Amino acid sequence: RQRVIAIICTLSYGFSYLIWLHAIVPEVFALHVLFSVFIFYLMLLYRESGKLQNLLWSSFLMGLSLTHHHTIIFLLPMYIFLGFSQFKKSRIKPTMILLMLLYFIIGLLPYIYVFWASKTIPAINWEEPHTLQGFLRLITRAIYGTFRSGNSFGLNPIDRYYLLRLFRDSIILDFNRLGIILVIIGIVTQWFRNKNIFWILLLGFICSGPLFIFYTGFPPVLNYYIGIIERFLLIPYLFLFIWMGYGIQKSVSIVNKIISFVIRKSYNFPVSTIFLLIPLSLFLINYPRMYSLKDDRTAEKLAEDILLTVNDNGILLVIDDTSTFNTQYVYWTQGGKNKWRQIKYIQIGLSNEPFYLNIINKYYPELELPEKVSTDNTFKILVEKNFARFPIYSATRFKTPDGYEW
């Protein structure tokens, strides 16, 4: 165990652009990384010691992390494989399984808040999870479709192929030649040193990297989608930095052997400290980029610009994620419709969902709503019923019948 090398890899991971960026922006992925690493650590302790408490706390954190982000499921095969050897030795008993299940359920308890909050029909209330059907749809992401990250993304195999190429290119760009060489050395070293751990890490890398990227189905054609894909690289990069640590350790060993051969004397030169230049260079490169974000209000200004274009008592229609979530945040956290001149904020993408019509009915009772939800016509009917009564504005373009002005 090399503490200096461990520190080098930890700092390099933390100071790399993607990881540092998602550590300071209000997103879910930094906590997701923490859960992933913590469960891995506990399962590794269980593998080495066989102590039941490590397995039980892993079960608890697995449940807790599921309430945070479902992508933890992609690491489940690795966790099972990690503890498999100990499972065989311990001969898991029914009482042990029941205890694991109990800890897992306790980890899921934050979902109770979803039931409680949904009953009041808050402004953001996807699927109305206080009902059993709505709750099951929420936790299974039914609104997004099957084998894809969103229902607007297709199942085109060509897109998925280019996603994998983008994944490869991102690694080359972020790790550069030195990092990739060290990763390759680390992979080879670990293969010969401990094949079991090698297969475990490889399984985690494949499931969280290529397999998950292939699953998402994002079309890699716009910078917007590339930006979305980047945040899912945090976990696979974690495995690459672990392998880089093995690569540094092997490189240090080789250099020390060469020095000892040259001076004809056994000597361990602190070569590993030279690799501190890696996290130092990453810090110097990325610190100015991160520091500038503390004053960045681009998202808030975009939302304010959109809201300020709408006349008093108007209807604002939003559909794309950038417009939707920025305006949603500013609108609901800074006064709602009372602050924003009685503007009626409508998400077009949810207009065909019964639960969203209930939200509109609560917060904008003055609007006329369709009597029945229709997959194709709900939005059209909503506009037609209210066009003559309220000015309607849209953050995106639509085909409109003659006589409509946008």
PDB file of N, CA, C and O in Angstrom, residues 138-170:
ATOM      1  N   LEU A 138     -43.028   6.350 -10.887  1.00  0.00           N
ATOM      2  CA  LEU A 138     -41.935   7.259 -10.541  1.00  0.00           C
ATOM      3  C   LEU A 138     -40.623   6.501 -10.377  1.00  0.00           C
ATOM      4  O   LEU A 138     -39.602   6.881 -10.960  1.00  0.00           O
ATOM      5  N   ILE A 139     -40.637   5.433  -9.597  1.00  0.00           N
ATOM      6  CA  ILE A 139     -39.381   4.739  -9.297  1.00  0.00           C
ATOM      7  C   ILE A 139     -38.902   3.893 -10.479  1.00  0.00           C
ATOM      8  O   ILE A 139     -37.730   3.527 -10.535  1.00  0.00           O
ATOM      9  N   THR A 140     -39.801   3.571 -11.417  1.00  0.00           N
ATOM     10  CA  THR A 140     -39.385   2.823 -12.606  1.00  0.00           C
ATOM     11  C   THR A 140     -39.129   3.735 -13.801  1.00  0.00           C
ATOM     12  O   THR A 140     -38.838   3.248 -14.888  1.00  0.00           O
ATOM     13  N   ARG A 141     -39.273   5.054 -13.613  1.00  0.00           N
ATOM     14  CA  ARG A 141     -39.026   6.033 -14.678  1.00  0.00           C
ATOM     15  C   ARG A 141     -39.880   5.724 -15.907  1.00  0.00           C
ATOM     16  O   ARG A 141     -39.434   5.827 -17.051  1.00  0.00           O
ATOM     17  N   ALA A 142     -41.131   5.364 -15.691  1.00  0.00           N
ATOM     18  CA  ALA A 142     -41.996   4.932 -16.792  1.00  0.00           C
ATOM     19  C   ALA A 142     -42.185   6.017 -17.842  1.00  0.00           C
ATOM     20  O   ALA A 142     -42.354   5.725 -19.028  1.00  0.00           O
ATOM     21  N   ILE A 143     -42.157   7.269 -17.427  1.00  0.00           N
ATOM     22  CA  ILE A 143     -42.404   8.367 -18.351  1.00  0.00           C
ATOM     23  C   ILE A 143     -41.290   8.511 -19.386  1.00  0.00           C
ATOM     24  O   ILE A 143     -41.475   9.109 -20.446  1.00  0.00           O
ATOM     25  N   TYR A 144     -40.104   7.930 -19.096  1.00  0.00           N
ATOM     26  CA  TYR A 144     -38.958   8.078 -19.988  1.00  0.00           C
ATOM     27  C   TYR A 144     -38.866   6.975 -21.042  1.00  0.00           C
ATOM     28  O   TYR A 144     -38.085   7.081 -21.988  1.00  0.00           O
ATOM     29  N   GLY A 145     -39.610   5.888 -20.871  1.00  0.00           N
ATOM     30  CA  GLY A 145     -39.530   4.815 -21.852  1.00  0.00           C
ATOM     31  C   GLY A 145     -38.586   3.709 -21.412  1.00  0.00           C
ATOM     32  O   GLY A 145     -38.014   3.741 -20.315  1.00  0.00           O
ATOM     33  N   THR A 146     -38.410   2.711 -22.289  1.00  0.00           N
ATOM     34  CA  THR A 146     -37.623   1.520 -21.983  1.00  0.00           C
ATOM     35  C   THR A 146     -36.321   1.498 -22.770  1.00  0.00           C
ATOM     36  O   THR A 146     -36.290   1.855 -23.943  1.00  0.00           O
ATOM     37  N   PHE A 147     -35.249   1.072 -22.104  1.00  0.00           N
ATOM     38  CA  PHE A 147     -33.915   0.931 -22.698  1.00  0.00           C
ATOM     39  C   PHE A 147     -33.424   2.240 -23.318  1.00  0.00           C
ATOM     40  O   PHE A 147     -32.814   2.264 -24.382  1.00  0.00           O
ATOM     41  N   ARG A 148     -33.704   3.326 -22.665  1.00  0.00           N
ATOM     42  CA  ARG A 148     -33.205   4.632 -23.084  1.00  0.00           C
ATOM     43  C   ARG A 148     -33.378   5.582 -21.915  1.00  0.00           C
ATOM     44  O   ARG A 148     -34.202   5.362 -21.029  1.00  0.00           O
ATOM     45  N   SER A 149     -32.633   6.674 -21.917  1.00  0.00           N
ATOM     46  CA  SER A 149     -32.676   7.606 -20.788  1.00  0.00           C
ATOM     47  C   SER A 149     -33.825   8.592 -20.897  1.00  0.00           C
ATOM     48  O   SER A 149     -34.140   9.292 -19.947  1.00  0.00           O
ATOM     49  N   GLY A 150     -34.466   8.683 -22.066  1.00  0.00           N
ATOM     50  CA  GLY A 150     -35.597   9.587 -22.240  1.00  0.00           C
ATOM     51  C   GLY A 150     -36.433   9.161 -23.424  1.00  0.00           C
ATOM     52  O   GLY A 150     -35.941   8.549 -24.369  1.00  0.00           O
ATOM     53  N   ASN A 151     -37.758   9.472 -23.373  1.00  0.00           N
ATOM     54  CA  ASN A 151     -38.620   9.016 -24.452  1.00  0.00           C
ATOM     55  C   ASN A 151     -38.433   9.798 -25.739  1.00  0.00           C
ATOM     56  O   ASN A 151     -38.988   9.440 -26.775  1.00  0.00           O
ATOM     57  N   SER A 152     -37.639  10.874 -25.702  1.00  0.00           N
ATOM     58  CA  SER A 152     -37.369  11.627 -26.928  1.00  0.00           C
ATOM     59  C   SER A 152     -36.134  11.104 -27.649  1.00  0.00           C
ATOM     60  O   SER A 152     -35.799  11.563 -28.729  1.00  0.00           O
ATOM     61  N   PHE A 153     -35.443  10.123 -27.043  1.00  0.00           N
ATOM     62  CA  PHE A 153     -34.246   9.553 -27.653  1.00  0.00           C
ATOM     63  C   PHE A 153     -34.586   8.208 -28.266  1.00  0.00           C
ATOM     64  O   PHE A 153     -35.222   7.366 -27.645  1.00  0.00           O
ATOM     65  N   GLY A 154     -34.142   8.003 -29.499  1.00  0.00           N
ATOM     66  CA  GLY A 154     -34.489   6.795 -30.218  1.00  0.00           C
ATOM     67  C   GLY A 154     -33.610   5.621 -29.859  1.00  0.00           C
ATOM     68  O   GLY A 154     -32.751   5.688 -28.985  1.00  0.00           O
ATOM     69  N   LEU A 155     -33.858   4.525 -30.555  1.00  0.00           N
ATOM     70  CA  LEU A 155     -33.111   3.293 -30.317  1.00  0.00           C
ATOM     71  C   LEU A 155     -32.188   3.007 -31.489  1.00  0.00           C
ATOM     72  O   LEU A 155     -31.886   1.856 -31.794  1.00  0.00           O
ATOM     73  N   ASN A 156     -31.728   4.054 -32.151  1.00  0.00           N
ATOM     74  CA  ASN A 156     -30.880   3.920 -33.324  1.00  0.00           C
ATOM     75  C   ASN A 156     -29.520   3.342 -32.921  1.00  0.00           C
ATOM     76  O   ASN A 156     -28.782   3.971 -32.159  1.00  0.00           O
ATOM     77  N   PRO A 157     -29.152   2.162 -33.423  1.00  0.00           N
ATOM     78  CA  PRO A 157     -27.863   1.566 -33.039  1.00  0.00           C
ATOM     79  C   PRO A 157     -26.667   2.390 -33.505  1.00  0.00           C
ATOM     80  O   PRO A 157     -25.602   2.336 -32.884  1.00  0.00           O
ATOM     81  N   ILE A 158     -26.843   3.155 -34.582  1.00  0.00           N
ATOM     82  CA  ILE A 158     -25.745   3.994 -35.066  1.00  0.00           C
ATOM     83  C   ILE A 158     -25.422   5.079 -34.048  1.00  0.00           C
ATOM     84  O   ILE A 158     -24.245   5.364 -33.769  1.00  0.00           O
ATOM     85  N   ASP A 159     -26.468   5.695 -33.468  1.00  0.00           N
ATOM     86  CA  ASP A 159     -26.251   6.703 -32.426  1.00  0.00           C
ATOM     87  C   ASP A 159     -25.494   6.105 -31.250  1.00  0.00           C
ATOM     88  O   ASP A 159     -24.596   6.728 -30.678  1.00  0.00           O
ATOM     89  N   ARG A 160     -25.836   4.897 -30.892  1.00  0.00           N
ATOM     90  CA  ARG A 160     -25.189   4.257 -29.751  1.00  0.00           C
ATOM     91  C   ARG A 160     -23.727   3.924 -30.052  1.00  0.00           C
ATOM     92  O   ARG A 160     -22.872   3.992 -29.176  1.00  0.00           O
ATOM     93  N   TYR A 161     -23.469   3.580 -31.299  1.00  0.00           N
ATOM     94  CA  TYR A 161     -22.084   3.331 -31.702  1.00  0.00           C
ATOM     95  C   TYR A 161     -21.253   4.600 -31.559  1.00  0.00           C
ATOM     96  O   TYR A 161     -20.135   4.580 -31.017  1.00  0.00           O
ATOM     97  N   TYR A 162     -21.798   5.731 -32.030  1.00  0.00           N
ATOM     98  CA  TYR A 162     -21.069   6.994 -31.930  1.00  0.00           C
ATOM     99  C   TYR A 162     -20.956   7.474 -30.486  1.00  0.00           C
ATOM    100  O   TYR A 162     -20.008   8.188 -30.132  1.00  0.00           O
ATOM    101  N   LEU A 163     -21.904   7.054 -29.641  1.00  0.00           N
ATOM    102  CA  LEU A 163     -21.781   7.360 -28.216  1.00  0.00           C
ATOM    103  C   LEU A 163     -20.553   6.681 -27.624  1.00  0.00           C
ATOM    104  O   LEU A 163     -19.821   7.276 -26.820  1.00  0.00           O
ATOM    105  N   LEU A 164     -20.334   5.435 -28.009  1.00  0.00           N
ATOM    106  CA  LEU A 164     -19.160   4.709 -27.520  1.00  0.00           C
ATOM    107  C   LEU A 164     -17.873   5.342 -28.033  1.00  0.00           C
ATOM    108  O   LEU A 164     -16.869   5.405 -27.307  1.00  0.00           O
ATOM    109  N   ARG A 165     -17.897   5.835 -29.269  1.00  0.00           N
ATOM    110  CA  ARG A 165     -16.730   6.541 -29.785  1.00  0.00           C
ATOM    111  C   ARG A 165     -16.494   7.831 -29.014  1.00  0.00           C
ATOM    112  O   ARG A 165     -15.346   8.197 -28.724  1.00  0.00           O
ATOM    113  N   LEU A 166     -17.577   8.524 -28.669  1.00  0.00           N
ATOM    114  CA  LEU A 166     -17.455   9.737 -27.866  1.00  0.00           C
ATOM    115  C   LEU A 166     -16.871   9.422 -26.499  1.00  0.00           C
ATOM    116  O   LEU A 166     -16.034  10.180 -25.971  1.00  0.00           O
ATOM    117  N   PHE A 167     -17.288   8.317 -25.915  1.00  0.00           N
ATOM    118  CA  PHE A 167     -16.752   7.870 -24.628  1.00  0.00           C
ATOM    119  C   PHE A 167     -15.243   7.652 -24.734  1.00  0.00           C
ATOM    120  O   PHE A 167     -14.465   8.107 -23.880  1.00  0.00           O
ATOM    121  N   ARG A 168     -14.815   6.965 -25.791  1.00  0.00           N
ATOM    122  CA  ARG A 168     -13.381   6.728 -26.014  1.00  0.00           C
ATOM    123  C   ARG A 168     -12.628   8.040 -26.199  1.00  0.00           C
ATOM    124  O   ARG A 168     -11.566   8.259 -25.590  1.00  0.00           O
ATOM    125  N   ASP A 169     -13.172   8.939 -27.017  1.00  0.00           N
ATOM    126  CA  ASP A 169     -12.495  10.215 -27.297  1.00  0.00           C
ATOM    127  C   ASP A 169     -12.391  11.077 -26.038  1.00  0.00           C
ATOM    128  O   ASP A 169     -11.408  11.808 -25.862  1.00  0.00           O
ATOM    129  N   SER A 170     -13.407  11.007 -25.180  1.00  0.00           N
ATOM    130  CA  SER A 170     -13.386  11.783 -23.932  1.00  0.00           C
ATOM    131  C   SER A 170     -12.255  11.311 -23.023  1.00  0.00           C
ATOM    132  O   SER A 170     -11.571  12.122 -22.396  1.00  0.00           O
TER     133      SER A 170
END
